Amino acid sequence: MLKKENRLKKNKHFNYIYKNGDYAKAGCIGLCYIKTKVKPFKVGFSVSNKIGKSVVRSKVKRRMSEIVKALIPLIDRRYNYIFVAREGIAEKTFDEIKNDINFVIKKAGLFNENNN
């Protein structure tokens, strides 16, 4: 699980990032991101009811959270992120989801060599 200070929780923050942020998608993952105005950076996860029932949605969120937790040292900390699960993610394996998340971060150009 992500540290408490790095979790995006409030609905108004999600809506602000959706409205004003940039979007990239790859495979079964979408990434909405925006430059943060405050430290520390925040990460949120969005899984629609279309993905499945609550057990499936929770499993998808846990998987995405663990993958992103491992990538924190590598991603640009000047941005807030929302990882959006798209249809078909419930059938994917952990490694396939990990590859999609890595690809979408690379596609958006958000891997960072020097940590801020």
PDB file of C-alpha atoms in Angstrom:
ATOM      1  CA  MET A   1       0.000   0.000   0.000  1.00  0.00           C
ATOM      2  CA  LEU A   2       1.146   3.520  -0.726  1.00  0.00           C
ATOM      3  CA  LYS A   3       2.100   5.852   2.086  1.00  0.00           C
ATOM      4  CA  LYS A   4      -0.784   7.904   3.395  1.00  0.00           C
ATOM      5  CA  GLU A   5       0.719  11.219   2.258  1.00  0.00           C
ATOM      6  CA  ASN A   6       0.992   9.894  -1.305  1.00  0.00           C
ATOM      7  CA  ARG A   7      -2.636   8.790  -1.680  1.00  0.00           C
ATOM      8  CA  LEU A   8      -5.130  10.833  -3.636  1.00  0.00           C
ATOM      9  CA  LYS A   9      -8.478  10.496  -1.865  1.00  0.00           C
ATOM     10  CA  LYS A  10     -10.777  13.478  -2.259  1.00  0.00           C
ATOM     11  CA  ASN A  11     -13.292  13.521  -5.077  1.00  0.00           C
ATOM     12  CA  LYS A  12     -12.582  17.191  -5.840  1.00  0.00           C
ATOM     13  CA  HIS A  13      -8.890  16.380  -6.407  1.00  0.00           C
ATOM     14  CA  PHE A  14      -9.791  13.563  -8.805  1.00  0.00           C
ATOM     15  CA  ASN A  15     -12.175  15.870 -10.683  1.00  0.00           C
ATOM     16  CA  TYR A  16      -9.552  18.638 -10.906  1.00  0.00           C
ATOM     17  CA  ILE A  17      -6.972  16.257 -12.402  1.00  0.00           C
ATOM     18  CA  TYR A  18      -9.507  14.772 -14.839  1.00  0.00           C
ATOM     19  CA  LYS A  19     -10.576  18.255 -15.969  1.00  0.00           C
ATOM     20  CA  ASN A  20      -7.171  19.943 -16.225  1.00  0.00           C
ATOM     21  CA  GLY A  21      -4.686  17.111 -16.638  1.00  0.00           C
ATOM     22  CA  ASP A  22      -3.184  15.305 -19.603  1.00  0.00           C
ATOM     23  CA  TYR A  23      -4.147  11.743 -20.507  1.00  0.00           C
ATOM     24  CA  ALA A  24      -2.233   8.790 -21.921  1.00  0.00           C
ATOM     25  CA  LYS A  25      -3.437   5.247 -22.415  1.00  0.00           C
ATOM     26  CA  ALA A  26      -1.852   1.920 -23.178  1.00  0.00           C
ATOM     27  CA  GLY A  27      -3.493  -1.471 -23.176  1.00  0.00           C
ATOM     28  CA  CYS A  28      -5.832  -1.736 -20.226  1.00  0.00           C
ATOM     29  CA  ILE A  29      -4.457   1.281 -18.303  1.00  0.00           C
ATOM     30  CA  GLY A  30      -5.166   4.970 -18.650  1.00  0.00           C
ATOM     31  CA  LEU A  31      -3.038   7.619 -16.937  1.00  0.00           C
ATOM     32  CA  CYS A  32      -4.246  11.087 -16.109  1.00  0.00           C
ATOM     33  CA  TYR A  33      -1.555  13.395 -14.726  1.00  0.00           C
ATOM     34  CA  ILE A  34      -0.993  17.024 -13.859  1.00  0.00           C
ATOM     35  CA  LYS A  35       1.869  19.009 -12.417  1.00  0.00           C
ATOM     36  CA  THR A  36       1.477  19.255  -8.654  1.00  0.00           C
ATOM     37  CA  LYS A  37       1.384  22.554  -6.816  1.00  0.00           C
ATOM     38  CA  VAL A  38       2.278  21.101  -3.421  1.00  0.00           C
ATOM     39  CA  LYS A  39       4.615  18.427  -2.129  1.00  0.00           C
ATOM     40  CA  PRO A  40       4.413  15.452  -1.788  1.00  0.00           C
ATOM     41  CA  PHE A  41       3.026  14.073  -5.022  1.00  0.00           C
ATOM     42  CA  LYS A  42      -0.198  12.044  -4.929  1.00  0.00           C
ATOM     43  CA  VAL A  43      -1.387   8.911  -6.712  1.00  0.00           C
ATOM     44  CA  GLY A  44      -4.987   7.752  -7.154  1.00  0.00           C
ATOM     45  CA  PHE A  45      -6.615   4.717  -8.716  1.00  0.00           C
ATOM     46  CA  SER A  46      -9.927   4.583 -10.528  1.00  0.00           C
ATOM     47  CA  VAL A  47     -11.771   1.366 -11.331  1.00  0.00           C
ATOM     48  CA  SER A  48     -15.224   1.597 -12.899  1.00  0.00           C
ATOM     49  CA  ASN A  49     -18.212  -0.599 -12.120  1.00  0.00           C
ATOM     50  CA  LYS A  50     -17.886  -1.877 -15.702  1.00  0.00           C
ATOM     51  CA  ILE A  51     -14.760  -3.814 -14.661  1.00  0.00           C
ATOM     52  CA  GLY A  52     -16.661  -6.142 -12.358  1.00  0.00           C
ATOM     53  CA  LYS A  53     -18.089  -6.588  -8.897  1.00  0.00           C
ATOM     54  CA  SER A  54     -16.445  -5.170  -5.783  1.00  0.00           C
ATOM     55  CA  VAL A  55     -14.127  -8.131  -5.237  1.00  0.00           C
ATOM     56  CA  VAL A  56     -12.717  -7.819  -8.756  1.00  0.00           C
ATOM     57  CA  ARG A  57     -12.405  -4.029  -8.526  1.00  0.00           C
ATOM     58  CA  SER A  58     -10.546  -4.287  -5.212  1.00  0.00           C
ATOM     59  CA  LYS A  59      -8.185  -6.892  -6.639  1.00  0.00           C
ATOM     60  CA  VAL A  60      -7.404  -4.644  -9.600  1.00  0.00           C
ATOM     61  CA  LYS A  61      -6.759  -1.659  -7.303  1.00  0.00           C
ATOM     62  CA  ARG A  62      -4.454  -3.704  -5.071  1.00  0.00           C
ATOM     63  CA  ARG A  63      -2.479  -4.930  -8.062  1.00  0.00           C
ATOM     64  CA  MET A  64      -2.116  -1.458  -9.538  1.00  0.00           C
ATOM     65  CA  SER A  65      -1.138  -0.035  -6.144  1.00  0.00           C
ATOM     66  CA  GLU A  66       1.631  -2.596  -5.633  1.00  0.00           C
ATOM     67  CA  ILE A  67       3.026  -1.997  -9.112  1.00  0.00           C
ATOM     68  CA  VAL A  68       3.048   1.779  -8.682  1.00  0.00           C
ATOM     69  CA  LYS A  69       4.558   1.471  -5.193  1.00  0.00           C
ATOM     70  CA  ALA A  70       7.563  -0.290  -6.728  1.00  0.00           C
ATOM     71  CA  LEU A  71       7.863   2.414  -9.409  1.00  0.00           C
ATOM     72  CA  ILE A  72       7.805   5.416  -7.036  1.00  0.00           C
ATOM     73  CA  PRO A  73      11.604   5.852  -7.042  1.00  0.00           C
ATOM     74  CA  LEU A  74      11.542   5.956 -10.851  1.00  0.00           C
ATOM     75  CA  ILE A  75       8.622   8.288 -11.634  1.00  0.00           C
ATOM     76  CA  ASP A  76       8.660  12.074 -11.769  1.00  0.00           C
ATOM     77  CA  ARG A  77       7.511  13.366  -8.384  1.00  0.00           C
ATOM     78  CA  ARG A  78       6.469  16.762  -9.723  1.00  0.00           C
ATOM     79  CA  TYR A  79       3.163  15.315 -10.921  1.00  0.00           C
ATOM     80  CA  ASN A  80      -0.034  13.923  -9.419  1.00  0.00           C
ATOM     81  CA  TYR A  81      -1.296  10.746 -11.079  1.00  0.00           C
ATOM     82  CA  ILE A  82      -4.545   8.875 -11.541  1.00  0.00           C
ATOM     83  CA  PHE A  83      -4.270   5.359 -12.932  1.00  0.00           C
ATOM     84  CA  VAL A  84      -7.522   4.377 -14.624  1.00  0.00           C
ATOM     85  CA  ALA A  85      -8.399   0.717 -15.139  1.00  0.00           C
ATOM     86  CA  ARG A  86      -9.976   0.088 -18.525  1.00  0.00           C
ATOM     87  CA  GLU A  87     -12.108  -2.822 -19.686  1.00  0.00           C
ATOM     88  CA  GLY A  88     -10.254  -6.097 -19.984  1.00  0.00           C
ATOM     89  CA  ILE A  89      -7.957  -5.553 -17.009  1.00  0.00           C
ATOM     90  CA  ALA A  90      -9.726  -8.169 -14.878  1.00  0.00           C
ATOM     91  CA  GLU A  91      -8.566 -10.939 -17.226  1.00  0.00           C
ATOM     92  CA  LYS A  92      -4.927  -9.788 -17.307  1.00  0.00           C
ATOM     93  CA  THR A  93      -2.144 -11.211 -15.177  1.00  0.00           C
ATOM     94  CA  PHE A  94      -0.061  -9.180 -12.736  1.00  0.00           C
ATOM     95  CA  ASP A  95       2.874  -9.065 -15.179  1.00  0.00           C
ATOM     96  CA  GLU A  96       0.682  -7.899 -18.067  1.00  0.00           C
ATOM     97  CA  ILE A  97      -0.718  -5.078 -15.918  1.00  0.00           C
ATOM     98  CA  LYS A  98       2.829  -4.175 -14.844  1.00  0.00           C
ATOM     99  CA  ASN A  99       3.947  -3.981 -18.484  1.00  0.00           C
ATOM    100  CA  ASP A 100       0.972  -1.768 -19.369  1.00  0.00           C
ATOM    101  CA  ILE A 101       1.688   0.598 -16.458  1.00  0.00           C
ATOM    102  CA  ASN A 102       5.386   0.814 -17.382  1.00  0.00           C
ATOM    103  CA  PHE A 103       4.488   1.474 -21.004  1.00  0.00           C
ATOM    104  CA  VAL A 104       1.937   4.192 -20.233  1.00  0.00           C
ATOM    105  CA  ILE A 105       4.410   5.992 -17.939  1.00  0.00           C
ATOM    106  CA  LYS A 106       7.098   5.826 -20.640  1.00  0.00           C
ATOM    107  CA  LYS A 107       4.601   6.995 -23.252  1.00  0.00           C
ATOM    108  CA  ALA A 108       3.754  10.041 -21.128  1.00  0.00           C
ATOM    109  CA  GLY A 109       7.472  10.730 -20.562  1.00  0.00           C
ATOM    110  CA  LEU A 110       7.178  10.611 -16.770  1.00  0.00           C
ATOM    111  CA  PHE A 111      10.109   8.385 -15.816  1.00  0.00           C
ATOM    112  CA  ASN A 112      12.639  10.527 -13.990  1.00  0.00           C
ATOM    113  CA  GLU A 113      16.363   9.893 -13.683  1.00  0.00           C
ATOM    114  CA  ASN A 114      16.955  12.524 -10.978  1.00  0.00           C
ATOM    115  CA  ASN A 115      14.444  12.408  -8.139  1.00  0.00           C
ATOM    116  CA  ASN A 116      12.948  15.675  -6.942  1.00  0.00           C
TER     117      ASN A 116
END
